[in-house]
Short mmCIF file of C-alpha atoms and ligand atoms in Angstrom, two decimals:
data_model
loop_
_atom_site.label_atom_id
_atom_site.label_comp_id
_atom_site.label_asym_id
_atom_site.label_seq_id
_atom_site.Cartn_x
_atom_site.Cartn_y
_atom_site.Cartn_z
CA UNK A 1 0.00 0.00 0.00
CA UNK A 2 1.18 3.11 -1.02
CA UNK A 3 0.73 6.50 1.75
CA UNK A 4 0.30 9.83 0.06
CA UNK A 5 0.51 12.38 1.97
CA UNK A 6 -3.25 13.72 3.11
CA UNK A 7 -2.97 17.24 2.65
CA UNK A 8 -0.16 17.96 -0.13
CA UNK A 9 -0.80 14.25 -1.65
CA UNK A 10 2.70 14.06 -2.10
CA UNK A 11 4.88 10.36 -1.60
CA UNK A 12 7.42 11.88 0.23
CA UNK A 13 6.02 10.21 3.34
CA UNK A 14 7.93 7.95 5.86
CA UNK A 15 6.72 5.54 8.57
CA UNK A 16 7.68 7.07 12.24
CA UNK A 17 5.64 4.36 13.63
CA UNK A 18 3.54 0.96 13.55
CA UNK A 19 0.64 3.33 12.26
CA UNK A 20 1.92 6.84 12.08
CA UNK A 21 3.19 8.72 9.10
CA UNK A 22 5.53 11.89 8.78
CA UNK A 23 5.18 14.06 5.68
CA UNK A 24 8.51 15.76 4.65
CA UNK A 25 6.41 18.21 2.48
CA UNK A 26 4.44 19.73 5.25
CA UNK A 27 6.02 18.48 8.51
CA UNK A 28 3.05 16.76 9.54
CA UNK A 29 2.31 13.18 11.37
CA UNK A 30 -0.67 11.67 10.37
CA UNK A 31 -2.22 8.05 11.05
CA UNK A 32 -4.84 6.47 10.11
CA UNK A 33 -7.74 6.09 12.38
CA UNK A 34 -10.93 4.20 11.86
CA UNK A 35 -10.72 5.55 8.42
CA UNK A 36 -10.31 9.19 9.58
CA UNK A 37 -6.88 10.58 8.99
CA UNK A 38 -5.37 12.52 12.61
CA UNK A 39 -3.06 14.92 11.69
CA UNK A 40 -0.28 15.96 14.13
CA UNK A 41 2.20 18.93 14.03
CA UNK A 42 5.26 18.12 15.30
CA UNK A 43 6.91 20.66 18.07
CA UNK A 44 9.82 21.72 18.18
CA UNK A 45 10.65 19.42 21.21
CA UNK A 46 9.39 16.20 19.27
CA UNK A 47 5.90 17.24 20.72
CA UNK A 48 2.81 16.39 18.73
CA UNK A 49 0.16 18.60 18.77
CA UNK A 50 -3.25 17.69 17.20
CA UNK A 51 -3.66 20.18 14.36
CA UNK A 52 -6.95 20.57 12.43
CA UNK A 53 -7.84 17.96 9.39
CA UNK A 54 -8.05 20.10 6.26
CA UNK A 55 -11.19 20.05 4.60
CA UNK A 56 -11.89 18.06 1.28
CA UNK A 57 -10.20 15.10 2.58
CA UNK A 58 -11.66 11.75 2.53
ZN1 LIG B 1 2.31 16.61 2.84
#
């Protein structure tokens, strides 16, 4: 399976975790929840901080 990134839709996407995702585009974690994509922004301390899902996705 192939992760595009949820808000650019770019592929420059690596795995941080069993089910979490790091876009190098936009700096952004995401995962995958119950079909809902959670989008984290990552502090500057490693922090994530639940940021709002743009609209128009899924
Ligand atoms: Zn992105």
């Amino acid at each position: 399976m192939i992760i595009k990134c949820p808000v650019c839709r770019g592929l420059q996407v690596g795995r941080v975790g069993s089910d979490q995702y790091y876009c190098w585009n936009c700096y952004l974690e995401f995962n995958f929840s119950r079909g809902q994509v959670n989008l984290f922004e990552v502090g500057e301390d490693g922090s994530l901080l639940a940021t709002e899902r743009p609209s128009g996705i899924m």
